[in-house]
Coordinates of N, CA and C in Angstrom, one line a residue:
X1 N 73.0 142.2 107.9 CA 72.4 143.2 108.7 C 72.2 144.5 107.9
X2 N 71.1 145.6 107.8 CA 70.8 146.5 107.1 C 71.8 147.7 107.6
X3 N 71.8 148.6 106.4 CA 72.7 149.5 106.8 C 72.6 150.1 108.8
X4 N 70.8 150.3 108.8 CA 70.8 150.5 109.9 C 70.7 150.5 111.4
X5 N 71.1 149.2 111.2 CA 71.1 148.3 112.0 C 72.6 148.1 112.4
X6 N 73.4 148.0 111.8 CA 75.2 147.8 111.7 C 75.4 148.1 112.8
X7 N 75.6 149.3 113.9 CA 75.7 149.9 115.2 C 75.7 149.2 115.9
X8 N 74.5 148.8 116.3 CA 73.2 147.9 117.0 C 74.0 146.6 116.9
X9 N 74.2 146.1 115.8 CA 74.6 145.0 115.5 C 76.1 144.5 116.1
X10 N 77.0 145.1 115.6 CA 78.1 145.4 116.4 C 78.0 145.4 118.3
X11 N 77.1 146.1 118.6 CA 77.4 146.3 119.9 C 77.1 145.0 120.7
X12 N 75.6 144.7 119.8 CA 75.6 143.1 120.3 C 76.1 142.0 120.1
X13 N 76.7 141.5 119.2 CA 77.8 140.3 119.0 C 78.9 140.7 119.5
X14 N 79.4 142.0 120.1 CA 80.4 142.4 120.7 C 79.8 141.6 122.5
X15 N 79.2 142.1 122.9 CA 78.4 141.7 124.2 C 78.4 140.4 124.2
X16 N 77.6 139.6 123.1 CA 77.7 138.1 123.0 C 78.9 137.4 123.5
X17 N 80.1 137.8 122.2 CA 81.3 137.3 122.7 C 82.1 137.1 124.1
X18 N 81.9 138.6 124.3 CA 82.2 139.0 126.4 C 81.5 138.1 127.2
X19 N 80.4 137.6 126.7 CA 80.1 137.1 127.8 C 80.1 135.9 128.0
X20 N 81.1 135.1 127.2 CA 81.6 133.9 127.6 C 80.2 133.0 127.6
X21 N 79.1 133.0 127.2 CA 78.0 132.0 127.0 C 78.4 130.8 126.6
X22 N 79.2 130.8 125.6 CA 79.2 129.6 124.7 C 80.2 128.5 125.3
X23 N 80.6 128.4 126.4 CA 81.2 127.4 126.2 C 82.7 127.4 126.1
X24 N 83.5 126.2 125.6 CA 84.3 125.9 124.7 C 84.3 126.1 123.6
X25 N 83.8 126.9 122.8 CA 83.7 126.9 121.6 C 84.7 128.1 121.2
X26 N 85.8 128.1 119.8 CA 86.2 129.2 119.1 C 85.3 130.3 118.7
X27 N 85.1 131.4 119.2 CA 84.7 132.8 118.4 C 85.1 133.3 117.4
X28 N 84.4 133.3 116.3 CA 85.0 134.0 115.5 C 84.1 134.9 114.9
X29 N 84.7 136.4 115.3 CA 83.1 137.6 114.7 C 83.8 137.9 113.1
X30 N 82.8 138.4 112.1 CA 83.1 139.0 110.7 C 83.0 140.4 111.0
X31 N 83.8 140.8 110.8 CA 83.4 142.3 110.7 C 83.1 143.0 109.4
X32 N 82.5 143.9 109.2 CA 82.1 144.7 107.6 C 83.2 144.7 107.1
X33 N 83.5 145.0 105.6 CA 85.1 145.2 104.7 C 85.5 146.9 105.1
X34 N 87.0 146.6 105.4 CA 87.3 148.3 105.5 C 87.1 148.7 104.4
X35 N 86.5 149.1 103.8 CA 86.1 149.7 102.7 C 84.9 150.6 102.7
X36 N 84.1 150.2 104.3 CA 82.7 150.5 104.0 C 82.8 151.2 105.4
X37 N 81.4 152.0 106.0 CA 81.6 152.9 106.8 C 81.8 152.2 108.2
X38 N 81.6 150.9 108.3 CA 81.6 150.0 109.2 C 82.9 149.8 109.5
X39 N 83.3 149.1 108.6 CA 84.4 147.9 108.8 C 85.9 148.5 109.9
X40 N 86.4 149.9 110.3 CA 87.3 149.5 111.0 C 86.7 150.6 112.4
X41 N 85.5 150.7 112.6 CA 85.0 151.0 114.0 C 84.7 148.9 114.5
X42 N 84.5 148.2 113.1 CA 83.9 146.8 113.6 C 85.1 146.4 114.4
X43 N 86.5 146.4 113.7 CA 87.8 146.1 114.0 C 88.3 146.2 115.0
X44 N 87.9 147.2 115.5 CA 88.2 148.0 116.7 C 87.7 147.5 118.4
X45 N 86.4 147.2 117.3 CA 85.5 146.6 118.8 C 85.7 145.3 118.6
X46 N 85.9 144.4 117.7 CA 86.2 142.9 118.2 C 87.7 142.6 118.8
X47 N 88.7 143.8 118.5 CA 90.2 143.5 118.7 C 89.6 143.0 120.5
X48 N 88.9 143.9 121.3 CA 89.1 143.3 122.6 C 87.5 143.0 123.4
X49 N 86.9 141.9 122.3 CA 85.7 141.4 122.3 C 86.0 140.1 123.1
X50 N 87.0 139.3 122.9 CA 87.2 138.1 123.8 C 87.2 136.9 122.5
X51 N 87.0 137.5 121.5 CA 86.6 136.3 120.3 C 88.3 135.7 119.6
X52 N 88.1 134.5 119.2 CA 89.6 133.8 119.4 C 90.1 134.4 117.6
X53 N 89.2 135.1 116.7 CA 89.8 135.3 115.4 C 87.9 136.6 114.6
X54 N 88.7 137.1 114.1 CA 88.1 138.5 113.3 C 87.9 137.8 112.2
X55 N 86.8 137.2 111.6 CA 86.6 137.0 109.8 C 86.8 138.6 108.7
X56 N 87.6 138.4 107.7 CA 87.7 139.4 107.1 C 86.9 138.7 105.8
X57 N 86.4 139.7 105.4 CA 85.4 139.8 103.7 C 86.3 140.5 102.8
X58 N 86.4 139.8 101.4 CA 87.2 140.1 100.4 C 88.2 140.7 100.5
X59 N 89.2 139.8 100.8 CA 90.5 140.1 101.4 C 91.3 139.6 99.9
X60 N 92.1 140.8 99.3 CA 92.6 140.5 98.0 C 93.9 141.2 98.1
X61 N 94.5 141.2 99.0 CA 96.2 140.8 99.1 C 96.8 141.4 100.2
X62 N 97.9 141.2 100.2 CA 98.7 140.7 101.5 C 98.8 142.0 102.2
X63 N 98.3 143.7 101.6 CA 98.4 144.6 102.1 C 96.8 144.9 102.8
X64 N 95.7 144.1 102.6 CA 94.6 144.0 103.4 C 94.6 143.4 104.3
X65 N 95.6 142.3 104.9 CA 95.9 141.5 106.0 C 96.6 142.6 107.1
X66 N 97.7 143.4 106.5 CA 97.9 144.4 106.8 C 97.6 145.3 107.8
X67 N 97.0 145.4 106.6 CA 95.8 147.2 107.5 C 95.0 146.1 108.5
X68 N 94.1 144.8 108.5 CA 93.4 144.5 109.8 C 94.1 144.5 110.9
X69 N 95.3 144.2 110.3 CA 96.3 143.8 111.7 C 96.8 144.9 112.5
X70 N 97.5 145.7 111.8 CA 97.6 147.2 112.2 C 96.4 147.9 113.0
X71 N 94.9 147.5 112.9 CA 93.8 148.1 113.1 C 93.7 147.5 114.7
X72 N 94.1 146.1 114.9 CA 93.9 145.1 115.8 C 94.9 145.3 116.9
X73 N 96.0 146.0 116.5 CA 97.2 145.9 117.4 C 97.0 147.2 118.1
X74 N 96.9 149.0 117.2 CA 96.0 149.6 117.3 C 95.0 149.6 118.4
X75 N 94.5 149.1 118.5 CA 92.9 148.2 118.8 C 93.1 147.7 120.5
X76 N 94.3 147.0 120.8 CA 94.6 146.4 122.0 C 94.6 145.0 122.1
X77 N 94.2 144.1 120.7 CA 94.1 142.7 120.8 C 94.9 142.4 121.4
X78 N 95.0 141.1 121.9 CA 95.4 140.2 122.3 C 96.6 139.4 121.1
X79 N 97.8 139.0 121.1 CA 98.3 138.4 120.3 C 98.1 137.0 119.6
X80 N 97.1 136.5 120.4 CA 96.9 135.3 120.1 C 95.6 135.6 119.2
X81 N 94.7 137.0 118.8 CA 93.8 136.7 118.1 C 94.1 136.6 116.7
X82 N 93.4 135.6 115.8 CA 93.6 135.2 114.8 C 93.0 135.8 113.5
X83 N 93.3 136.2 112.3 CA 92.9 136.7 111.5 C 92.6 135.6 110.6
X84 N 91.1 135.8 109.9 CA 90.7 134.5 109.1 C 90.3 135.5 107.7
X85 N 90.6 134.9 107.0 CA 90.4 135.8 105.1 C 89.4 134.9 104.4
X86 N 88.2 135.8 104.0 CA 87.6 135.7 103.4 C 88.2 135.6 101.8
X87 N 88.3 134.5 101.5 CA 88.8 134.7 99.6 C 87.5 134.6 98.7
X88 N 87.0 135.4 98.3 CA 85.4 135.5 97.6 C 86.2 136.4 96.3
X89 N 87.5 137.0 96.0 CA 87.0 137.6 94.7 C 88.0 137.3 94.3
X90 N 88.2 137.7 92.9 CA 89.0 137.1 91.9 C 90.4 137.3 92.1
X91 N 90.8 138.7 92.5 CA 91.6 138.9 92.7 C 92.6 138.4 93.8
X92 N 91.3 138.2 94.8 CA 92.0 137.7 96.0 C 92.7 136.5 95.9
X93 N 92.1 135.2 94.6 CA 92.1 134.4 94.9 C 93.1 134.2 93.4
X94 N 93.9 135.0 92.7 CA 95.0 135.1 92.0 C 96.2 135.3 92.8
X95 N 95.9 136.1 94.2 CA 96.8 136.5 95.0 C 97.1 135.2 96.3
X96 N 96.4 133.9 96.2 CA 96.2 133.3 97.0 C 97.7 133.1 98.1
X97 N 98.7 133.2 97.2 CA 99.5 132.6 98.0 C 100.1 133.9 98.3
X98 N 100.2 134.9 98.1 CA 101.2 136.4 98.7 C 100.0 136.3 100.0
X99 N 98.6 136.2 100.0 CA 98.0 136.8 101.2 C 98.2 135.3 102.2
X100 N 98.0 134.2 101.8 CA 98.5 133.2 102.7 C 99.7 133.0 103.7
X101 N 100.5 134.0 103.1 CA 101.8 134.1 103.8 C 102.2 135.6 104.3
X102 N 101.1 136.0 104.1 CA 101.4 137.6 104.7 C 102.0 138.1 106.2
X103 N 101.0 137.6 107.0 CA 101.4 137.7 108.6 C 101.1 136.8 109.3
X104 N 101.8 136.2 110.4 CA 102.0 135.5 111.3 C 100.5 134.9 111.8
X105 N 99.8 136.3 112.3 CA 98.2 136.0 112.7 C 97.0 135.5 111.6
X106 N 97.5 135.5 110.6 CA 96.6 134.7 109.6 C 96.5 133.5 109.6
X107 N 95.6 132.4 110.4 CA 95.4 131.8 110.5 C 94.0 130.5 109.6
X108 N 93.6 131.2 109.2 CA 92.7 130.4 108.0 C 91.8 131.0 106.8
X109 N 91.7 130.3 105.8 CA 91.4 131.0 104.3 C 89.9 130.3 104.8
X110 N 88.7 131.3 104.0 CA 87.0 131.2 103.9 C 87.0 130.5 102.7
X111 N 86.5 129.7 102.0 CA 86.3 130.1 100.8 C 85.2 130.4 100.4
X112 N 84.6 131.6 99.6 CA 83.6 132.3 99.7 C 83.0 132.0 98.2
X113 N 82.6 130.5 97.9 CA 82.2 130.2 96.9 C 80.9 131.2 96.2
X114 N 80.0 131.6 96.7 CA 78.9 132.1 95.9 C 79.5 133.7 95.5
X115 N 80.1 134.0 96.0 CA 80.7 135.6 95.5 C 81.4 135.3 94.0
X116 N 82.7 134.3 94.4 CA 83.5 134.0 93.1 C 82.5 133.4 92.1
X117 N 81.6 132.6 92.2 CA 80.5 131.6 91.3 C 80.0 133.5 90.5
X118 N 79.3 134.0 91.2 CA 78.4 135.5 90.8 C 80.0 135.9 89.8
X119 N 81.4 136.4 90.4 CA 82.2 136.8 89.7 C 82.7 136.3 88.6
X120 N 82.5 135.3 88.9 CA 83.2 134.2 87.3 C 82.1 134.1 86.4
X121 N 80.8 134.5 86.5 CA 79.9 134.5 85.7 C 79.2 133.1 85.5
X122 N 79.6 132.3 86.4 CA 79.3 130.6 86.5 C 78.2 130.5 87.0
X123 N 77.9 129.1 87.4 CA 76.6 128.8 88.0 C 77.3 127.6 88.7
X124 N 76.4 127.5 89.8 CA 76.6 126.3 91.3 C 75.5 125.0 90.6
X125 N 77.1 124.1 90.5 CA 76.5 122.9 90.0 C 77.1 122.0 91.0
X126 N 76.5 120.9 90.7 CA 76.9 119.5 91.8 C 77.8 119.2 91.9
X127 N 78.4 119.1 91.1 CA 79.5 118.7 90.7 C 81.0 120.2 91.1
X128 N 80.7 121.5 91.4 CA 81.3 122.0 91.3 C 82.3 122.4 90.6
X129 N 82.1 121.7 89.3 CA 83.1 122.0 88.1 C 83.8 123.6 87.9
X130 N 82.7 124.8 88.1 CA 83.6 126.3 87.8 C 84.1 126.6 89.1
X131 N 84.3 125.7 90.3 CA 85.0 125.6 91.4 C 86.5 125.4 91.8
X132 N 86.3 124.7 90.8 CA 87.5 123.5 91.1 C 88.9 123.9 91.2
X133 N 88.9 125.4 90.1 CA 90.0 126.1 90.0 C 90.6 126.6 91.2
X134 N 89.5 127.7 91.6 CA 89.4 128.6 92.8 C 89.6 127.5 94.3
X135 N 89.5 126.3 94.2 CA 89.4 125.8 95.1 C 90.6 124.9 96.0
X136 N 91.5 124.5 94.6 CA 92.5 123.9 94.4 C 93.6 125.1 94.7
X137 N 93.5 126.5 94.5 CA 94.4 127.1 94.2 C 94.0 127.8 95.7
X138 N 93.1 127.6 96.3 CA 93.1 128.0 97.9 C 93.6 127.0 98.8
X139 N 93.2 125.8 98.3 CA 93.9 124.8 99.2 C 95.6 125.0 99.2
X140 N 95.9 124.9 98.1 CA 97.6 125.1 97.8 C 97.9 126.0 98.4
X141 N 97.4 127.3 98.6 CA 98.2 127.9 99.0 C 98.3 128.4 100.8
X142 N 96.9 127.9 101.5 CA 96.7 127.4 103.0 C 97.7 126.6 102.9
X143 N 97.9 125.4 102.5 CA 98.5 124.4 103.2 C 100.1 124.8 102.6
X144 N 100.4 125.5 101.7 CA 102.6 125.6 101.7 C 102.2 127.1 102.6
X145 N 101.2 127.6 103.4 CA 102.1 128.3 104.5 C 101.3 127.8 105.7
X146 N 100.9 127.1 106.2 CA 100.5 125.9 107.5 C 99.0 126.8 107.4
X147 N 98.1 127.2 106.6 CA 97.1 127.9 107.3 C 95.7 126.5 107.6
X148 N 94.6 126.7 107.9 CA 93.5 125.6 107.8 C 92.5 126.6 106.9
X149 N 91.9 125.8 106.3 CA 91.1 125.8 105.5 C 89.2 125.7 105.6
X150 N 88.6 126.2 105.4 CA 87.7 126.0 105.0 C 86.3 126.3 103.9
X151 N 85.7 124.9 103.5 CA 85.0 125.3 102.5 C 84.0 126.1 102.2
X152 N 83.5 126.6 100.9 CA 82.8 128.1 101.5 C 80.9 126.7 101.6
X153 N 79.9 127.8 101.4 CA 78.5 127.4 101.7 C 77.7 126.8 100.9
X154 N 77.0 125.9 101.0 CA 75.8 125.3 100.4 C 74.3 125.6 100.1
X155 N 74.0 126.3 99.4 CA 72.8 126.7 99.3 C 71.5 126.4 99.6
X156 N 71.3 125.4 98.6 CA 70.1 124.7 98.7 C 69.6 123.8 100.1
X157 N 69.4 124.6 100.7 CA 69.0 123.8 102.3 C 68.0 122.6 102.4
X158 N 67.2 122.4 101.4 CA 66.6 121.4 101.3 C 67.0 120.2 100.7
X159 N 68.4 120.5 100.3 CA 68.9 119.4 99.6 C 70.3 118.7 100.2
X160 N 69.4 117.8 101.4 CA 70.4 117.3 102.1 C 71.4 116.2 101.4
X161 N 71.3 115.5 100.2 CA 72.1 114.9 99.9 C 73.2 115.3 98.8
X162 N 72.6 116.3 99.0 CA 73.2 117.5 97.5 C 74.5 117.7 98.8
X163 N 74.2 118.3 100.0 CA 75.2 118.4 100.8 C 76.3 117.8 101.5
X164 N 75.4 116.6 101.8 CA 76.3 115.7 101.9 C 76.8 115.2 100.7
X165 N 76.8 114.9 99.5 CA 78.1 115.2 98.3 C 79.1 116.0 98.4
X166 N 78.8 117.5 98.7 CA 79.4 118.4 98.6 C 80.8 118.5 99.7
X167 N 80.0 117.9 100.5 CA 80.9 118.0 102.1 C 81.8 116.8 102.1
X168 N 81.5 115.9 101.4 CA 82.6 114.4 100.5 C 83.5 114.6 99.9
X169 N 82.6 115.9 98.9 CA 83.9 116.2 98.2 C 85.1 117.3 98.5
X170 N 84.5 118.3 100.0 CA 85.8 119.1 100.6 C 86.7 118.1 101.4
X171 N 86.1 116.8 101.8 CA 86.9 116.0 102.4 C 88.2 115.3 101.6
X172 N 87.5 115.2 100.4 CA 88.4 114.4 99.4 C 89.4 115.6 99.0
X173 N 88.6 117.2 98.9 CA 89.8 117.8 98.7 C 90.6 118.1 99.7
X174 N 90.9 118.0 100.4 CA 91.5 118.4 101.6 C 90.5 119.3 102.6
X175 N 89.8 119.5 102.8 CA 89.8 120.7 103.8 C 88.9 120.7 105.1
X176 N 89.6 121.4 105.9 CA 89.2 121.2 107.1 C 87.9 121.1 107.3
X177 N 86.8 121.8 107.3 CA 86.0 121.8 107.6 C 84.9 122.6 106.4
X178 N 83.9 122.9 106.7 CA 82.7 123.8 105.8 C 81.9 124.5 106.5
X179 N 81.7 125.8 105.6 CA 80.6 127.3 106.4 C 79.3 126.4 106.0
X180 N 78.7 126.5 107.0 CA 77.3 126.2 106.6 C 76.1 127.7 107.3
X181 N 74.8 127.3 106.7 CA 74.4 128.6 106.6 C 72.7 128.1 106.8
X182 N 72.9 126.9 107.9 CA 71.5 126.3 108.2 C 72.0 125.8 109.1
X183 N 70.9 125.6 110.3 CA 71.2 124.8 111.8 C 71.0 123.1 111.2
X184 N 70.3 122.9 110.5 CA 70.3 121.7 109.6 C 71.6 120.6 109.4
X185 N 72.0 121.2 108.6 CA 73.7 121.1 108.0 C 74.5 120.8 109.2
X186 N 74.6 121.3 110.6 CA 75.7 120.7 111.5 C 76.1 119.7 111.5
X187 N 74.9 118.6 111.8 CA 75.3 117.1 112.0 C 75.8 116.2 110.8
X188 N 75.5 116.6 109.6 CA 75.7 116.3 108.7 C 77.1 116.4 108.2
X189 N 77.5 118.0 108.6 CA 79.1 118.5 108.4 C 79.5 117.5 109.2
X190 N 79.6 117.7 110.2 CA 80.4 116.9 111.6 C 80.1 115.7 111.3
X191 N 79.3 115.2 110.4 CA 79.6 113.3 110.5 C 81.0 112.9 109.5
X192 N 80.8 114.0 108.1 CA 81.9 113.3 107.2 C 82.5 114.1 107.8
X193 N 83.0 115.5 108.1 CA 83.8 115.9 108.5 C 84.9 115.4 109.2
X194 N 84.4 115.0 110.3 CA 85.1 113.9 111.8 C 85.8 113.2 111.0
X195 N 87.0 113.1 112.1 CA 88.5 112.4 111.6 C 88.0 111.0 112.3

């Protein structure tokens, strides 16, 4: 969303959530990084949006879980909402396991492959080889403190078998599920995905 828009933007995915449209389905809104002029008016307004978990962006240690939570409680949430961590940067993902075990309401790690790929100076190959590190070392550290997991995005939208590889191989690594970033990609996730 453009800087100027953010407001706007907020008010409506706040509305969305309230209004119970969707179903059965888990809510989960992102809010901007507290870092930015956004991020804890976003916090504020999702704590009592109706949404089941807040996505945090470059969450790089256990005192950023922290401050959202403080912001959330603050805020008037609900106890049951869930805090989900975005791990996209280096640091975060050196810190994987102090922020995995930080607080109670942390409930699942992002993994935000194209941030770390740009950070590591790598390139997105099929194979995922400059992944593997970052990826292994998020799984480990979700699963020794019970968190769930999911894989970060797939780019190349036209490359449906590129994805389905990709989505074989978060199965093979463990992980729950995958961000996808095309209406395309659903059925596809949800076929290998499915237990």
């Amino acid at each position: 969303v453009a800087p100027d828009a953010k407001e706007a933007a907020r008010g409506n995915v706040v509305a969305a959530a309230k209004s119970k449209a969707y179903g059965k389905r888990e809510i989960v809104i992102r809010c901007n990084g507290l870092g930015t002029a956004w991020g804890k008016a976003d916090v504020a307004a999702i704590a009592t949006s109706g949404a089941d978990a807040i996505l945090v962006p470059k969450v790089e240690s256990a005192t950023d879980v922290a401050a959202v939570v403080a912001l959330l409680d603050a805020a008037g949430a609900p106890a049951a909402m869930a805090v989900w961590a975005m791990m996209e940067t280096l640091k975060g993902m050196l810190r994987a396991e102090e922020i995995a075990g930080s607080h109670p309401r942390l409930g699942l790690f992002v993994m935000g492959t194209n941030d770390l790929v740009k950070d590591m100076r790598a390139r997105h190959t099929p194979m995922r080889l400059p992944m593997i590190t970052a990826l292994g070392i998020g799984m480990l550290a979700a699963r020794a403190h019970g968190l769930a997991i999911l894989d970060g995005v797939y780019n190349d939208i036209q490359d449906a078998e590129g994805f389905k590889a990709v989505c074989r191989q978060g199965v093979e690594m463990g992980f729950d599920g995958k961000t996808l970033i095309h209406p395309g990609q659903v059925e596809p996730c949800n076929e290998i995905f499915a237990p």
